[in-house]
Each structure stands twice: as structure tokens, then as C-alpha cells.
Amino acid sequence: MKLTTLDYIIIAAFFVVSISIGLIASRRAGKSFSEYFLAGGKMPWWMLGLSMVATTFAADTPNFVANVVRTQGVSGNWMWWSFLLTGLLTVFVYARLWKRSGVLTDLEFYEIRYSGRPAGFLRGFRAIYLGVVFNCLVMANVTLAGIKLGGILLGWSPLQTVLLAGTVTVAYTLMGGLRGVILTDCFQFVLAMVGAIAAAVVVCDLPEVGGFANLLVHENVAGKLSLLPDFSDTNALIPLLVIPLAVQWWSSWYPGSEPGGGGYVAQRMLGARSELDATTATLLFQVAHYAIRPWPWIIVAFASLVVFPDLQSISDAFPNIDPKIVKDDLAYPAMLTFLPSGLLGIVIASLMAAFMSTISTQLNWGSSYIAHDFYRRFVAPDASEKTLVTVGRVSTVGLMVIAGLVALTLESAMDGFSILLQIGAGTGLIYILRWFWWRINAFTEIAGMVVSFVVAMFFRFGYPMLGWERPEDWQQLLIGVFVTTIAWLLVTFLSPVTDLAVLKDFYRRIRPGGSGWGPVRDALARDGVELESGESITAGIRAMVAATFMTYALLFGTGYLLYGQWISFGVSFLVAVAAGITLVRWWPSLKISHS
């Protein structure tokens, strides 16, 4: 495969537009911490929503989906489709709470919710733990996808890809801050979707594939089409559907799908103009991410099963690729080599857009932790706004270097997903309950974080050292959730409670609903404080359920439409419409502020 002059012109134009947006945004970015890391808290909902969708469309995402479809079929995607429940809980319960908190980062939350040195320790430790360790693992996974794309499409070595892609992305991120990231994300999202859809259309017309209709009945594909696993096969049903829907979505912390909100999703909500903008932005993100975007990637994965039915066929087609990274996730970039001139340039630019949008967000978010929650909080409390921006920019470079080095050690997109999921197993319920149960304290979070990490490392390294056979991933998840949950519950009841004054201030600021704050409300009543009514958790959960039916029905309906299963499509369409109407009718009960 050889890029033509037209391809290079298209790629160059993409870089010019992206850098131009960054330059325009840079005029305001360096004025203050809030401007650089939160875009001044004045961004509209649709920009924030598209930015979140663009961020989750990483360069590794199509590779990951191809891996899942090739090895487990379409139903294997429930391992991440289940996180829709997490996302919609954030939309209808937590988005308003985050915006109402008034914090500059989600880690600042710790010192308005908890008290004493444990709260400070938790904030500082997680600034490094999440901002550096977790963040670099995520970026390494994305960079690994860039390595595979660069090797297949451009003939670059892994080191070349890391150096070139990392340098360009860091330079672009340093200029515009979050505003530049968001503005560029909107442009990059459109380009990425155009590239993904165009690639799906073209690969279906390859002579080996013979059109979409023939693709669906091909012997390598027909058994992979089902949207649900075989209910009679418990070996598939339990790990692919039962565990994700029953346990994984609420129990695990995963970047972009944090129970209770958090990470770059919280950063976008905090950058919104109002509670309404924070809520609608996050809803747009969830619907687009789960219902609209997966199908072009799935179609390309289907076609890859025809053209490259096994790993050996991929190795034979690309003999210069390092054998250790030839996994099923390499099938997606392998299929892109069949694209014609011009379109190839667009698709490469779209994948670069996917890479840059994710990495730039992770860099900006991670460096905000280092600058605000570590440097300002513990090193230089009196640091100027300009100094904080400088610290953030220096941190950006350091994070990219670490991520690049880690990426050179990974082999497949599934590796990173499994590691991150296991490390967060058992902590998700803490992040859900801490808003609605006064007894959760800093020691709770410390215990959950430490125990989940130790359990994950034991499965990863302890089992092989002892010569034991590791349990299946879903079994590791269940064990991790059980052990971690028992540990943090014991610590919660055995450790000192949060200072009552801090709890009172938190309740008055956030106004959480439910019965979990009863003792604090009673204390405020004794003080003669008139309390506004708290959030209606029932109304939020009800809206979440309606939106869940709507989004999954749209996801299924799109699939059935492509499959030509008209009755199933009709039923899915009617469910989506009914759920959407119900959601609109219930919306006023949420009482979302426009300010």
C-alpha cells in the first residue's frame, strides 16, 4: 500500500485545521487555571457532548471492537455496552451534583466531602494514582493502537509512531487548553465518523466480500451476528451478559465510565454553563457513544473475518509487523489498507483525529490533577494562575513520555481493558454511595483503592509466580468486587466518621436526596437551618430507566435494520419512540436548574 499525493494533502489539511483551532484557543487558554482546564465554565452542552464522544472514539476503540467481534461475536460488546447504565446514572443523578459542587477538579471533591488529613492524603494520592498511573495506562492503550495503525498504514516502527504522534499531540494540547481540546474535538468527531462509515461501505464492496448481503451469510460471519449471547450456553452468557449487567457496571471504576461520574466526564460537566448544559451534554454523549457509533466498526470487523479469517493470514499479509503484536485487534487497520486513494487519506486523518482527541483530553485532564490537586495543594499553595498553567503544561509532556514507554510493552487492546477493569473492581459502589450516604468517609475510599489494586496485582503477577492457573477474567472481577467491598465496608464502620461541620457544609451545598443523610439533616434542623428539598433520587432513577430502554432500542434497531430483520427493527423502533416520549414527559420532574 502506498499513499498518494492526494492522501498526503488531506492529512496535511487535517493538521493545519487542528493546529489552527488550537492557536485560536491559545489566546485565552493561559489566562487562568479555570480557563486552561475548564474553558472558563462557559461551554454549551452540544460542544461538551460531542467532545466526550470524540474522546471515547480513541484510535484503539475500532481495534478493540474488531477484537471482540472476531473472538466473541457482536454480543461480546456487552462488556462495554453495559456501562451505558453507569453513564445514564451520571446523566440523571450526578451531573447536577457535580455542577453544583463548584469544584475545579473532581479530586477537589474530597476536601469538601471528607475531613482532616485523610481527605488531603486521598486527594493528593489520587492526583498521582489517577492522573499519572491510570491515565498513562489509558493513553498507552490508545498509543498501542496508534503503533498498529502506523505500522500497517504508514510502515512506521513502534518507536517512530510514539515519537511522531506523541510530539504532535503534545504540541497541539499545550496551546489551547480545554477550550482548544473541545473545539478541535467537534471537528475531529465529524471527520472520524465520516472516515468510519466510509471505510465500512468500501470494505463491503471488496471482491472477497461481495457486498453487505453476502457478508452477513458468509460462514465466518453468520455465527457472530447475534446481539445477545446464546442463553443456553452459560459459558458465554455469564461473562458476556450476566456479569456486565448485574455486577460490572456499578462495581468497577473505568475511565470515562466512572460510577457517580468523574475523570474527564466530570471535567466536561464542570466546564458547562449550567446544570441543564451539564445534564444534556452527558445525555448526548451516552446516546451517541452507545447507540450510533459502534456499527461501522462492527461491519469492518465482519469483513475482516472474510479477508483475514485467522491471525496467520494477517501475519502473512504484513510480514514486517512485529509478530508479538499480531492479535485480532490488528484486523481493523489491516482492512483499511484496501481503501482507495483519497479515501485512504480521509480515513488515516480520521484515525489521527481519534488518537489526538483522546490523548489531548487525557493529557489536559491528568495535568489538571497534577497542577491543582498536587502542586497547588501540597507544594505551592500560593502559586499564581500563570504558574499553575505552566506546571500543567510541563506535566503534559511528562505524561506523554510515560504513556509512550508503557505502550511499547503492550500487545493488544484487550490487555489494557482487562487490566484497568480489574484494578477498579469493587470501588464503583463507593463513588455511587458517597453522594447519598453520610457514613462513607476518606478511609472508605482509601481501603477500596488499596485492596482492589492489591487483588488485581495478585491475579496478574501472584498467580503466575505461584504456578497457579489464573481464573477467567469474569471470575477475577467477581472475586475482586467481593473482597474489595467487604474490606471497605468493614473499614467504613470501624474508622472515625467525617467531621460533622464538613458534612453539614456539603449537604447545604449539594442538597443530595434520599434517606442516607438523615443524621446530618437532623443536626442542621437542630441548628435552625431551613433546608431546601434534596434531589429526587426516584425521579432520576425513573428517567435513567426510560433513557436506558431508548438507547438500547436504538442500538438494537440499527443492527436489525442493517441485518434486514424488519419485524425486530419495527419493535425496537417503537420501544425507542415510546421510551423517548416517556423520558420527555418525566423530564420536568428532574427540576434541573438552567443556571
CSV table of N, CA and C in Angstrom, one decimal, residues 223-286:
chain,number,residue,atom,x,y,z
A,223,GLY,N,-22.3,-16.8,12.3
A,223,GLY,CA,-22.3,-17.1,13.8
A,223,GLY,C,-22.0,-16.0,14.7
A,224,LYS,N,-21.6,-14.9,14.2
A,224,LYS,CA,-21.1,-13.7,15.0
A,224,LYS,C,-22.2,-12.6,15.1
A,225,LEU,N,-23.4,-12.8,14.4
A,225,LEU,CA,-24.3,-11.7,14.3
A,225,LEU,C,-25.1,-11.4,15.5
A,226,SER,N,-25.4,-12.3,16.3
A,226,SER,CA,-26.4,-12.1,17.4
A,226,SER,C,-26.0,-11.0,18.3
A,227,LEU,N,-27.0,-10.2,18.7
A,227,LEU,CA,-26.8,-9.1,19.6
A,227,LEU,C,-26.8,-9.5,21.1
A,228,LEU,N,-27.3,-10.7,21.3
A,228,LEU,CA,-27.3,-11.3,22.6
A,228,LEU,C,-26.6,-12.7,22.6
A,229,PRO,N,-25.9,-13.0,23.7
A,229,PRO,CA,-25.3,-14.4,23.7
A,229,PRO,C,-26.3,-15.5,23.8
A,230,ASP,N,-25.9,-16.7,23.4
A,230,ASP,CA,-26.8,-17.8,23.5
A,230,ASP,C,-27.2,-18.1,24.9
A,231,PHE,N,-28.5,-18.0,25.2
A,231,PHE,CA,-28.9,-18.2,26.6
A,231,PHE,C,-28.8,-19.6,27.1
A,232,SER,N,-28.6,-20.5,26.2
A,232,SER,CA,-28.4,-21.9,26.6
A,232,SER,C,-27.0,-22.3,26.9
A,233,ASP,N,-26.1,-21.3,26.6
A,233,ASP,CA,-24.7,-21.6,26.8
A,233,ASP,C,-24.2,-20.7,27.9
A,234,THR,N,-24.2,-21.2,29.1
A,234,THR,CA,-23.8,-20.4,30.3
A,234,THR,C,-22.4,-20.0,30.2
A,235,ASN,N,-21.5,-20.7,29.5
A,235,ASN,CA,-20.1,-20.3,29.4
A,235,ASN,C,-20.0,-19.0,28.7
A,236,ALA,N,-20.9,-18.7,27.8
A,236,ALA,CA,-20.9,-17.4,27.1
A,236,ALA,C,-21.8,-16.4,27.8
A,237,LEU,N,-23.0,-16.8,28.3
A,237,LEU,CA,-24.0,-16.0,28.8
A,237,LEU,C,-23.5,-15.2,30.1
A,238,ILE,N,-22.8,-16.0,31.0
A,238,ILE,CA,-22.4,-15.4,32.3
A,238,ILE,C,-21.4,-14.3,32.1
A,239,PRO,N,-20.3,-14.5,31.4
A,239,PRO,CA,-19.2,-13.5,31.2
A,239,PRO,C,-19.6,-12.3,30.3
A,240,LEU,N,-20.5,-12.6,29.3
A,240,LEU,CA,-20.8,-11.6,28.2
A,240,LEU,C,-22.0,-10.8,28.6
A,241,LEU,N,-22.9,-11.3,29.3
A,241,LEU,CA,-24.1,-10.5,29.6
A,241,LEU,C,-24.5,-10.4,31.1
A,242,VAL,N,-24.5,-11.5,31.8
A,242,VAL,CA,-24.9,-11.5,33.2
A,242,VAL,C,-24.0,-10.7,34.1
A,243,ILE,N,-22.7,-10.9,34.0
A,243,ILE,CA,-21.7,-10.2,34.8
A,243,ILE,C,-21.7,-8.7,34.5
A,244,PRO,N,-21.6,-8.3,33.2
A,244,PRO,CA,-21.6,-6.9,32.9
A,244,PRO,C,-22.9,-6.2,33.4
A,245,LEU,N,-24.1,-6.8,33.2
A,245,LEU,CA,-25.3,-6.1,33.5
A,245,LEU,C,-25.6,-6.2,35.0
A,246,ALA,N,-25.2,-7.3,35.7
A,246,ALA,CA,-25.5,-7.5,37.1
A,246,ALA,C,-24.5,-6.9,38.0
A,247,VAL,N,-23.3,-6.9,37.6
A,247,VAL,CA,-22.2,-6.5,38.6
A,247,VAL,C,-21.3,-5.4,38.0
A,248,GLN,N,-20.8,-5.6,36.8
A,248,GLN,CA,-19.6,-4.8,36.3
A,248,GLN,C,-20.0,-3.3,36.3
A,249,TRP,N,-21.1,-2.9,35.8
A,249,TRP,CA,-21.4,-1.5,35.6
A,249,TRP,C,-21.4,-0.6,36.8
A,250,TRP,N,-21.8,-1.2,38.0
A,250,TRP,CA,-21.9,-0.4,39.2
A,250,TRP,C,-20.7,-0.7,40.1
A,251,SER,N,-19.9,-1.7,39.9
A,251,SER,CA,-18.9,-2.1,40.8
A,251,SER,C,-17.5,-1.7,40.4
A,252,SER,N,-17.3,-1.4,39.1
A,252,SER,CA,-16.0,-1.2,38.6
A,252,SER,C,-15.8,0.3,38.2
A,253,TRP,N,-14.6,0.8,38.5
A,253,TRP,CA,-14.2,2.1,38.1
A,253,TRP,C,-13.4,1.9,36.8
A,254,TYR,N,-13.9,2.6,35.7
A,254,TYR,CA,-13.3,2.5,34.4
A,254,TYR,C,-13.3,3.9,33.8
A,255,PRO,N,-12.1,4.4,33.3
A,255,PRO,CA,-12.1,5.8,32.8
A,255,PRO,C,-13.1,6.1,31.7
A,256,GLY,N,-13.9,7.1,31.9
A,256,GLY,CA,-15.0,7.5,31.0
A,256,GLY,C,-16.3,6.9,31.4
A,257,SER,N,-16.3,5.9,32.3
A,257,SER,CA,-17.5,5.2,32.8
A,257,SER,C,-17.5,5.1,34.3
A,258,GLU,N,-17.0,6.1,35.0
A,258,GLU,CA,-16.9,6.0,36.4
A,258,GLU,C,-18.3,6.1,37.1
A,259,PRO,N,-18.6,5.1,37.9
A,259,PRO,CA,-19.9,5.2,38.7
A,259,PRO,C,-19.9,6.5,39.5
A,260,GLY,N,-21.0,7.3,39.3
A,260,GLY,CA,-21.1,8.6,40.0
A,260,GLY,C,-20.4,9.7,39.3
A,261,GLY,N,-19.9,9.4,38.1
A,261,GLY,CA,-19.2,10.5,37.3
A,261,GLY,C,-17.8,10.6,37.8
A,262,GLY,N,-17.0,11.3,37.1
A,262,GLY,CA,-15.6,11.5,37.5
A,262,GLY,C,-14.7,11.6,36.3
A,263,GLY,N,-13.4,11.9,36.5
A,263,GLY,CA,-12.5,12.0,35.4
A,263,GLY,C,-12.8,13.1,34.4
A,264,TYR,N,-12.5,12.7,33.1
A,264,TYR,CA,-12.8,13.8,32.1
A,264,TYR,C,-14.2,14.1,31.9
A,265,VAL,N,-15.1,13.1,32.2
A,265,VAL,CA,-16.6,13.4,32.1
A,265,VAL,C,-17.0,14.5,33.2
A,266,ALA,N,-16.5,14.3,34.4
A,266,ALA,CA,-16.7,15.4,35.4
A,266,ALA,C,-16.1,16.7,34.9
A,267,GLN,N,-14.9,16.6,34.3
A,267,GLN,CA,-14.3,17.9,33.8
A,267,GLN,C,-15.2,18.6,32.8
A,268,ARG,N,-15.8,17.8,31.9
A,268,ARG,CA,-16.7,18.4,31.0
A,268,ARG,C,-17.9,19.0,31.6
A,269,MET,N,-18.5,18.3,32.6
A,269,MET,CA,-19.7,18.8,33.3
A,269,MET,C,-19.3,20.1,34.1
A,270,LEU,N,-18.1,20.1,34.7
A,270,LEU,CA,-17.7,21.3,35.4
A,270,LEU,C,-17.5,22.5,34.5
A,271,GLY,N,-17.2,22.2,33.2
A,271,GLY,CA,-17.0,23.2,32.2
A,271,GLY,C,-18.2,23.7,31.6
A,272,ALA,N,-19.4,23.2,32.0
A,272,ALA,CA,-20.7,23.6,31.4
A,272,ALA,C,-21.2,24.9,31.9
A,273,ARG,N,-22.1,25.5,31.1
A,273,ARG,CA,-22.6,26.8,31.6
A,273,ARG,C,-23.6,26.7,32.7
A,274,SER,N,-24.3,25.5,32.8
A,274,SER,CA,-25.4,25.4,33.8
A,274,SER,C,-25.6,23.9,34.1
A,275,GLU,N,-26.4,23.7,35.1
A,275,GLU,CA,-26.8,22.3,35.4
A,275,GLU,C,-27.5,21.6,34.2
A,276,LEU,N,-28.3,22.4,33.5
A,276,LEU,CA,-29.0,21.9,32.3
A,276,LEU,C,-28.0,21.5,31.2
A,277,ASP,N,-27.0,22.3,31.0
A,277,ASP,CA,-26.0,22.0,30.0
A,277,ASP,C,-25.2,20.8,30.4
A,278,ALA,N,-24.9,20.7,31.6
A,278,ALA,CA,-24.1,19.5,32.1
A,278,ALA,C,-24.9,18.2,31.9
A,279,THR,N,-26.2,18.3,32.2
A,279,THR,CA,-27.1,17.1,32.0
A,279,THR,C,-27.3,16.7,30.6
A,280,THR,N,-27.6,17.7,29.7
A,280,THR,CA,-27.9,17.4,28.3
A,280,THR,C,-26.6,17.0,27.6
A,281,ALA,N,-25.5,17.6,27.9
A,281,ALA,CA,-24.2,17.2,27.3
A,281,ALA,C,-23.9,15.7,27.6
A,282,THR,N,-24.1,15.3,28.8
A,282,THR,CA,-23.8,13.9,29.2
A,282,THR,C,-24.8,13.0,28.5
A,283,LEU,N,-26.0,13.4,28.4
A,283,LEU,CA,-27.0,12.5,27.7
A,283,LEU,C,-26.7,12.4,26.2
A,284,LEU,N,-26.3,13.5,25.6
A,284,LEU,CA,-25.9,13.4,24.2
A,284,LEU,C,-24.7,12.4,24.0
A,285,PHE,N,-23.8,12.5,24.9
A,285,PHE,CA,-22.6,11.6,24.9
A,285,PHE,C,-23.0,10.1,25.0
A,286,GLN,N,-23.9,9.8,25.9
A,286,GLN,CA,-24.3,8.4,26.1
A,286,GLN,C,-25.0,7.8,24.9
